[in-house]
PDB file of C-alpha atoms in Angstrom:
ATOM      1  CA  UNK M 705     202.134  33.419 108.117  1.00  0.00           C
ATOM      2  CA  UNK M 706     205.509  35.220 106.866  1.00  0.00           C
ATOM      3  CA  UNK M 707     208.149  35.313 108.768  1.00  0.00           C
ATOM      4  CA  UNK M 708     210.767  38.074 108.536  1.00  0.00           C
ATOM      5  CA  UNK M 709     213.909  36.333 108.483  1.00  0.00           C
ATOM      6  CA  UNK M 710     217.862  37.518 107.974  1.00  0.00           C
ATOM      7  CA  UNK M 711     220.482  35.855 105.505  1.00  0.00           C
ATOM      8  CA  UNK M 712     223.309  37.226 105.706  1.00  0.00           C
ATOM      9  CA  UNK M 713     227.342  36.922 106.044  1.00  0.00           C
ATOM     10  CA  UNK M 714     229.907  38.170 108.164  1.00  0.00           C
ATOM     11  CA  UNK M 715     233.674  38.957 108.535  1.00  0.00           C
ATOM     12  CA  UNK M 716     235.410  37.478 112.331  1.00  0.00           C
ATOM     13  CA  UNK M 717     235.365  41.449 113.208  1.00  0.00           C
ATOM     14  CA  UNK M 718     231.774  42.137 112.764  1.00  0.00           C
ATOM     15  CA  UNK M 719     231.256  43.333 109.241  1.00  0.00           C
ATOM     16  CA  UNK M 720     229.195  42.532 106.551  1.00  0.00           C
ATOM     17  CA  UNK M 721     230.807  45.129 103.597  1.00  0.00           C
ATOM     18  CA  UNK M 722     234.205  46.649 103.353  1.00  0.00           C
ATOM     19  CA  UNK M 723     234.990  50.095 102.755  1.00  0.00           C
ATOM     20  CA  UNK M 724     233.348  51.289 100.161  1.00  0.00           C
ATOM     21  CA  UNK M 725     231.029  48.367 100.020  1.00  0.00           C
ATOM     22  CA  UNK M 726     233.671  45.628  98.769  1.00  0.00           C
ATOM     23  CA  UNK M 727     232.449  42.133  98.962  1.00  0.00           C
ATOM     24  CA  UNK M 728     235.488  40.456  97.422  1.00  0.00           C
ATOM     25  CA  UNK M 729     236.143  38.982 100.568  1.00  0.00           C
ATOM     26  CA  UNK M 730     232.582  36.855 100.580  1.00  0.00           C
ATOM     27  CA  UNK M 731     233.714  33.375  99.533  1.00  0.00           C
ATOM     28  CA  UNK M 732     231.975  32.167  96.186  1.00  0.00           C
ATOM     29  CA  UNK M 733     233.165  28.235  95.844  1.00  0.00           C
ATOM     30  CA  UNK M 734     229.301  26.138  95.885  1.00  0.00           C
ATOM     31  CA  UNK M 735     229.973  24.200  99.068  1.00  0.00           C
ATOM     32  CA  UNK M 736     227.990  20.296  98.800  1.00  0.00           C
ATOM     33  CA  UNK M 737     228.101  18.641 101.726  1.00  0.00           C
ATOM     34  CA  UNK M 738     226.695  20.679 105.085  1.00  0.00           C
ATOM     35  CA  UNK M 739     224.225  20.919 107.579  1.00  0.00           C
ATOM     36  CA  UNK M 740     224.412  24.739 107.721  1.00  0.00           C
ATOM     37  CA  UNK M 741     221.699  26.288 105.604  1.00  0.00           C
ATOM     38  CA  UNK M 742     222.631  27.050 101.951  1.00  0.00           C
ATOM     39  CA  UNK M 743     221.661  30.528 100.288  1.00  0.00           C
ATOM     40  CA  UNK M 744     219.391  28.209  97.532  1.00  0.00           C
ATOM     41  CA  UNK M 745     217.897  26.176 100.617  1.00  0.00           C
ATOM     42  CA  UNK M 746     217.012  29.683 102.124  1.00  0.00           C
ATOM     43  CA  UNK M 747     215.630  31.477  98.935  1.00  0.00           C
ATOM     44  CA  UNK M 748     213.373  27.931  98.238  1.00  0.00           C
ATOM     45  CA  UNK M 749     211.389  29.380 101.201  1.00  0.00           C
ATOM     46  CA  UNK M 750     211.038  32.891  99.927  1.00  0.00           C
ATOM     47  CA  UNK M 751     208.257  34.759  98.872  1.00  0.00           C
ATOM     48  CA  UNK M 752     210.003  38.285  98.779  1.00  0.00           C
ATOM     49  CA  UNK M 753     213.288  40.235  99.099  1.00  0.00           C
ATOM     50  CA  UNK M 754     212.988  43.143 101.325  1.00  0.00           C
ATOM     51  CA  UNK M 755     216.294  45.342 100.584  1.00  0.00           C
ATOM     52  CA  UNK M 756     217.450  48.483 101.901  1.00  0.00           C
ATOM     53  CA  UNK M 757     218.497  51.509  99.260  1.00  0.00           C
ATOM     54  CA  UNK M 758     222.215  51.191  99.803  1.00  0.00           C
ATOM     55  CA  UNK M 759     222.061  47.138  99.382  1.00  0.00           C
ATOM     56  CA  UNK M 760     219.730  47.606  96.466  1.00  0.00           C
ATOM     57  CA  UNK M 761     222.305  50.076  94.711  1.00  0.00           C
ATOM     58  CA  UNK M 762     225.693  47.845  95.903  1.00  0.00           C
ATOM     59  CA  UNK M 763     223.339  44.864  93.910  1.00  0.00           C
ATOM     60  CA  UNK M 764     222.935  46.521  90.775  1.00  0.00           C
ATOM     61  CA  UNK M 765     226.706  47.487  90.523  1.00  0.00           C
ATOM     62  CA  UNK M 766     227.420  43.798  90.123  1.00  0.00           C
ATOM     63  CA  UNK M 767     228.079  42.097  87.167  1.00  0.00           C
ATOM     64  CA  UNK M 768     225.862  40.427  85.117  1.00  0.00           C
ATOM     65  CA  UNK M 769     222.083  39.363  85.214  1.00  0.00           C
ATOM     66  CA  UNK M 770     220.441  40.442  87.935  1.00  0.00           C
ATOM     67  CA  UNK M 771     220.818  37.696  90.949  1.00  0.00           C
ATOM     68  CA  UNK M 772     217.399  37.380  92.008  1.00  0.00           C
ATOM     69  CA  UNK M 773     215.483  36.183  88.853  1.00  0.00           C
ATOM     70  CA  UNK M 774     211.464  36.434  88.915  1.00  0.00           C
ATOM     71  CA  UNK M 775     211.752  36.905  93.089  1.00  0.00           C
ATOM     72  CA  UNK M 776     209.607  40.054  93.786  1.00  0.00           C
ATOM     73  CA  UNK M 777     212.041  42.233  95.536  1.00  0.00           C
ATOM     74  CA  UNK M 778     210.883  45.585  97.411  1.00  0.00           C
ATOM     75  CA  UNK M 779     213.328  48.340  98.194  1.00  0.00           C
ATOM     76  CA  UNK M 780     213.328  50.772 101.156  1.00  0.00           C
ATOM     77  CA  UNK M 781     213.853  54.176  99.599  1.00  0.00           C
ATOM     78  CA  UNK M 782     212.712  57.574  99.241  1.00  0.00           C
ATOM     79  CA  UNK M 783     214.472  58.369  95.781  1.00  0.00           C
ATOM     80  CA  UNK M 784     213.365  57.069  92.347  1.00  0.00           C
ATOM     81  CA  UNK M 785     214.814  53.376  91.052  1.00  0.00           C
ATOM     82  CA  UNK M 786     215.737  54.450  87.303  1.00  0.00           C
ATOM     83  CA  UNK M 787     216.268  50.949  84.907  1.00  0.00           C
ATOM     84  CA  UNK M 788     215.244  48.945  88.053  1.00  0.00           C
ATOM     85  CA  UNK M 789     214.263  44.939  86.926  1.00  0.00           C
ATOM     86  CA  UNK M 790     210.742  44.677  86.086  1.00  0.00           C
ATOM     87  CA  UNK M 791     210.100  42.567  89.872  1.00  0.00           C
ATOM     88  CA  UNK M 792     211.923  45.526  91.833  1.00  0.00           C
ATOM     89  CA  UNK M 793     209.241  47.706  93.611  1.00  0.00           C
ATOM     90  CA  UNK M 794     210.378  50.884  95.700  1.00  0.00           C
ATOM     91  CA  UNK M 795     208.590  50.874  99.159  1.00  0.00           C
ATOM     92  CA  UNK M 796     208.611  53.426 101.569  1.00  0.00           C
ATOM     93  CA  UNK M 797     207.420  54.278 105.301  1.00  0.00           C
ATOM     94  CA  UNK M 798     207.515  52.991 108.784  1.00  0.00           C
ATOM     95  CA  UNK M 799     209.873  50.038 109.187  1.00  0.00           C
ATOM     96  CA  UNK M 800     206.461  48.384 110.737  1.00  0.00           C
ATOM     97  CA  UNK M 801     205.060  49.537 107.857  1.00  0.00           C
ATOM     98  CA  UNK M 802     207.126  48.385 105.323  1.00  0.00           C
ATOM     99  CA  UNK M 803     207.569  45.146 106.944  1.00  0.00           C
ATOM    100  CA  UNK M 804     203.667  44.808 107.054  1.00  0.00           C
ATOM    101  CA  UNK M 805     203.949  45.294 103.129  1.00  0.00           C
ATOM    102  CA  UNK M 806     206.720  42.771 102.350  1.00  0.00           C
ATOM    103  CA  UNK M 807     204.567  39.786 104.344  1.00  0.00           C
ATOM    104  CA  UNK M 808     201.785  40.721 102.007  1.00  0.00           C
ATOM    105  CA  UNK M 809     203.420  39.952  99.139  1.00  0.00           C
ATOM    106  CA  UNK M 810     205.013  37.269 100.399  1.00  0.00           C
ATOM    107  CA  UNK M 811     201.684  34.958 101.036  1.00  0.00           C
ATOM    108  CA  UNK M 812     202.591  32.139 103.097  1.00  0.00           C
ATOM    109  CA  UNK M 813     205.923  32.334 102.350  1.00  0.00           C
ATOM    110  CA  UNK M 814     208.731  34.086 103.955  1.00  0.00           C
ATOM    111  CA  UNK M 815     210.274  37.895 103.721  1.00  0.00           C
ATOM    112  CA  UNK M 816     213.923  37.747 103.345  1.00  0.00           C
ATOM    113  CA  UNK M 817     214.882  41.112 105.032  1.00  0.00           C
ATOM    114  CA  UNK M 818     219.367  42.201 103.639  1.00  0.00           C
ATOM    115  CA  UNK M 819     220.815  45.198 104.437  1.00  0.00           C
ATOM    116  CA  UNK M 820     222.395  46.644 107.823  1.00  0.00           C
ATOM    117  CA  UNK M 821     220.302  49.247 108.604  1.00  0.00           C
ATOM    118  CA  UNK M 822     217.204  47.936 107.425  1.00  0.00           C
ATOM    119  CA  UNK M 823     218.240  45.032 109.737  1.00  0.00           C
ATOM    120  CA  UNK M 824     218.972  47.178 112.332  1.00  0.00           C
ATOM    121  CA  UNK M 825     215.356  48.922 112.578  1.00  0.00           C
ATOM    122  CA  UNK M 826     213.445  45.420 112.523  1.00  0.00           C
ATOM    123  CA  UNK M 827     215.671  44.578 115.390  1.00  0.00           C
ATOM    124  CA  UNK M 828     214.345  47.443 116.778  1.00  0.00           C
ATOM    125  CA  UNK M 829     210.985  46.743 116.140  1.00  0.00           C
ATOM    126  CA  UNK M 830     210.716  43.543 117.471  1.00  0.00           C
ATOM    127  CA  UNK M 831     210.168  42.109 114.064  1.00  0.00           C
ATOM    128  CA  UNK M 832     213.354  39.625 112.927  1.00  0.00           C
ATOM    129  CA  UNK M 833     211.967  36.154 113.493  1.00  0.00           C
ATOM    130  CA  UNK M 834     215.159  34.624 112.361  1.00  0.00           C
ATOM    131  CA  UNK M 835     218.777  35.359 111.653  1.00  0.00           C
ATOM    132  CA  UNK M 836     221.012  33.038 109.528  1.00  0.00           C
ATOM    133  CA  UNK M 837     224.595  34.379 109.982  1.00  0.00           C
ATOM    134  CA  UNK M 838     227.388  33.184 108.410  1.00  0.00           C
ATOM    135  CA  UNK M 839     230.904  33.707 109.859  1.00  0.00           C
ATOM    136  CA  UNK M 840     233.685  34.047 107.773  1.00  0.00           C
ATOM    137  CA  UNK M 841     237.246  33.459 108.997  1.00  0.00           C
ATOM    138  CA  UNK M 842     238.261  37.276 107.729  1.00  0.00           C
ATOM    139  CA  UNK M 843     239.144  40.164 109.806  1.00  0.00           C
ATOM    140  CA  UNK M 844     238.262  43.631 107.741  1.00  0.00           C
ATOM    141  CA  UNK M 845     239.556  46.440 109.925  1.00  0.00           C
ATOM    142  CA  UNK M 846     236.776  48.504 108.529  1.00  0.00           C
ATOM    143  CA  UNK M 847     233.911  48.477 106.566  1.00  0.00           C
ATOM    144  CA  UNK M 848     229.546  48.074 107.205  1.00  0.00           C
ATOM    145  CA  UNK M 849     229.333  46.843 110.503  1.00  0.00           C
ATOM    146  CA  UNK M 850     226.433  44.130 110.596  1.00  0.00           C
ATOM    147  CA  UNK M 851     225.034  45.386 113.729  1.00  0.00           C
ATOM    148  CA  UNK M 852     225.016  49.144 115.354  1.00  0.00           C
ATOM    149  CA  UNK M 853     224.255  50.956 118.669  1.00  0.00           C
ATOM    150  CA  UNK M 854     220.601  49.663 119.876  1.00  0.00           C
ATOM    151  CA  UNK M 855     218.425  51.485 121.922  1.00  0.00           C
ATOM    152  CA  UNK M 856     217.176  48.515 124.026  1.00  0.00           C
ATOM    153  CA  UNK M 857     218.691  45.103 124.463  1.00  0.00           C
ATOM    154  CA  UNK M 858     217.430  42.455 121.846  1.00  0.00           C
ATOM    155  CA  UNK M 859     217.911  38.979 123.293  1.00  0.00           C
ATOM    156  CA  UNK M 860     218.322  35.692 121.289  1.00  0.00           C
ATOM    157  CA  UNK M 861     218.402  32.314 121.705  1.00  0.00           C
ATOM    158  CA  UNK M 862     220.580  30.209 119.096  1.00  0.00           C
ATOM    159  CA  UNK M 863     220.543  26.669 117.474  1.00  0.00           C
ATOM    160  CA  UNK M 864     223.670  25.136 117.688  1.00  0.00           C
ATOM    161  CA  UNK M 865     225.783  25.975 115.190  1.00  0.00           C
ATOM    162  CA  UNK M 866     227.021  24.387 111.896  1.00  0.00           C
ATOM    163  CA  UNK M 867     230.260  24.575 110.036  1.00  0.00           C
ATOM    164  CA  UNK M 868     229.488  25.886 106.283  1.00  0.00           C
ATOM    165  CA  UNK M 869     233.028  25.081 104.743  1.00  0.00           C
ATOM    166  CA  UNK M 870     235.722  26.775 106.375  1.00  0.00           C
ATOM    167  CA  UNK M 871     232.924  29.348 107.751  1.00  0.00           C
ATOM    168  CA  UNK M 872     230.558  28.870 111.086  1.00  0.00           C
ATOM    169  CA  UNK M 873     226.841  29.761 110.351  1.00  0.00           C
ATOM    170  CA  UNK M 874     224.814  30.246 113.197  1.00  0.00           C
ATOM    171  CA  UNK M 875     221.018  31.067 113.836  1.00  0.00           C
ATOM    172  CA  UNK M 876     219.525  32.636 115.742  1.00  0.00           C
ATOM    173  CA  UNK M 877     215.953  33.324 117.361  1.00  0.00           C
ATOM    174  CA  UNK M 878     213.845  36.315 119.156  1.00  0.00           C
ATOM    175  CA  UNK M 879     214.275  35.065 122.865  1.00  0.00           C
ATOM    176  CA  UNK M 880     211.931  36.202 125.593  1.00  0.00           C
ATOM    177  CA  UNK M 881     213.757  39.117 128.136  1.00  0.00           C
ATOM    178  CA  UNK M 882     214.699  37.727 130.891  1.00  0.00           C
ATOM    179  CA  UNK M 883     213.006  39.364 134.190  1.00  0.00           C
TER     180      UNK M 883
END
């Protein structure tokens, strides 16, 4: 069965973008040796990309080919794609039902869920199996925070951590509330 899982990196102060969705800070050296899980390691156990609008639209402003190859990659949205790749499908609905769509296509393999708010509403939902974050040693001042207000408390257990270069990567796992 899919499993929804997160990817995703993070400045010291708790965001993943800068203003105006700058990423220039995200460190691009290939790191060899580590323990922590490695973006290729994650995306060998990938059956889809599940993307929200404003992540799909920061994407295609990048240089270049686009970065995810033949991966089938569905975008939340309610407005048209226009020249989106020919494996980019715009989904839209429920967060439970979207989600429900993105395991579909995935098979057996696993949904890799990016974007903050579309992160935020699987939280929500009780539907984030895993989260990979990756810490990097940068304070922002401002920017897309990685995680907002909540309306409920979301507890997680994590693995012990793993240095990833000069960065920290931890995981993380849906705990059960404590009562």
């Amino acid at each position: 069965m899919a499993r929804i899982r997160v990817y995703i990196a993070t400045s010291m102060d708790g965001f993943i973008a800068g203003p105006e969705d700058d990423l220039s800070w995200l460190p691009t050296a290939h790191i060899e040796e580590t323990d922590a899980v490695t973006f290729e390691g994650f995306l060998a156990d990938v059956g889809v990309l599940l993307m929200g609008r404003r992540t799909y639209d920061v994407v295609r402003g990048f240089e270049g080919d686009w970065p995810y190859g033949e991966l089938p990659v569905l975008v939340a949205t309610s407005r048209p794609l226009d020249d989106a790749p020919a494996t980019v499908t715009p989904v839209g609905g429920t967060i439970t039902s979207i989600l429900a769509e993105a395991k579909q296509v995935a098979g057996e393999r696993d949904v890799y869920l990016d974007g903050g708010n579309l992160v935020q509403q699987a939280l929500e939902a009780d539907a984030v199996d895993e989260l990979i974050v990756t810490v990097v040693p940068i304070l922002l001042g401002a920017g897309v925070r990685l995680f907002g207000e909540t309306s409920k408390r979301i507890p997680l257990q994590f693995e012990a951590p793993q240095r990833y270069g000069s960065m920290v990567q931890l995981r993380a796992r849906r705990a059960e509330s404590p009562t």
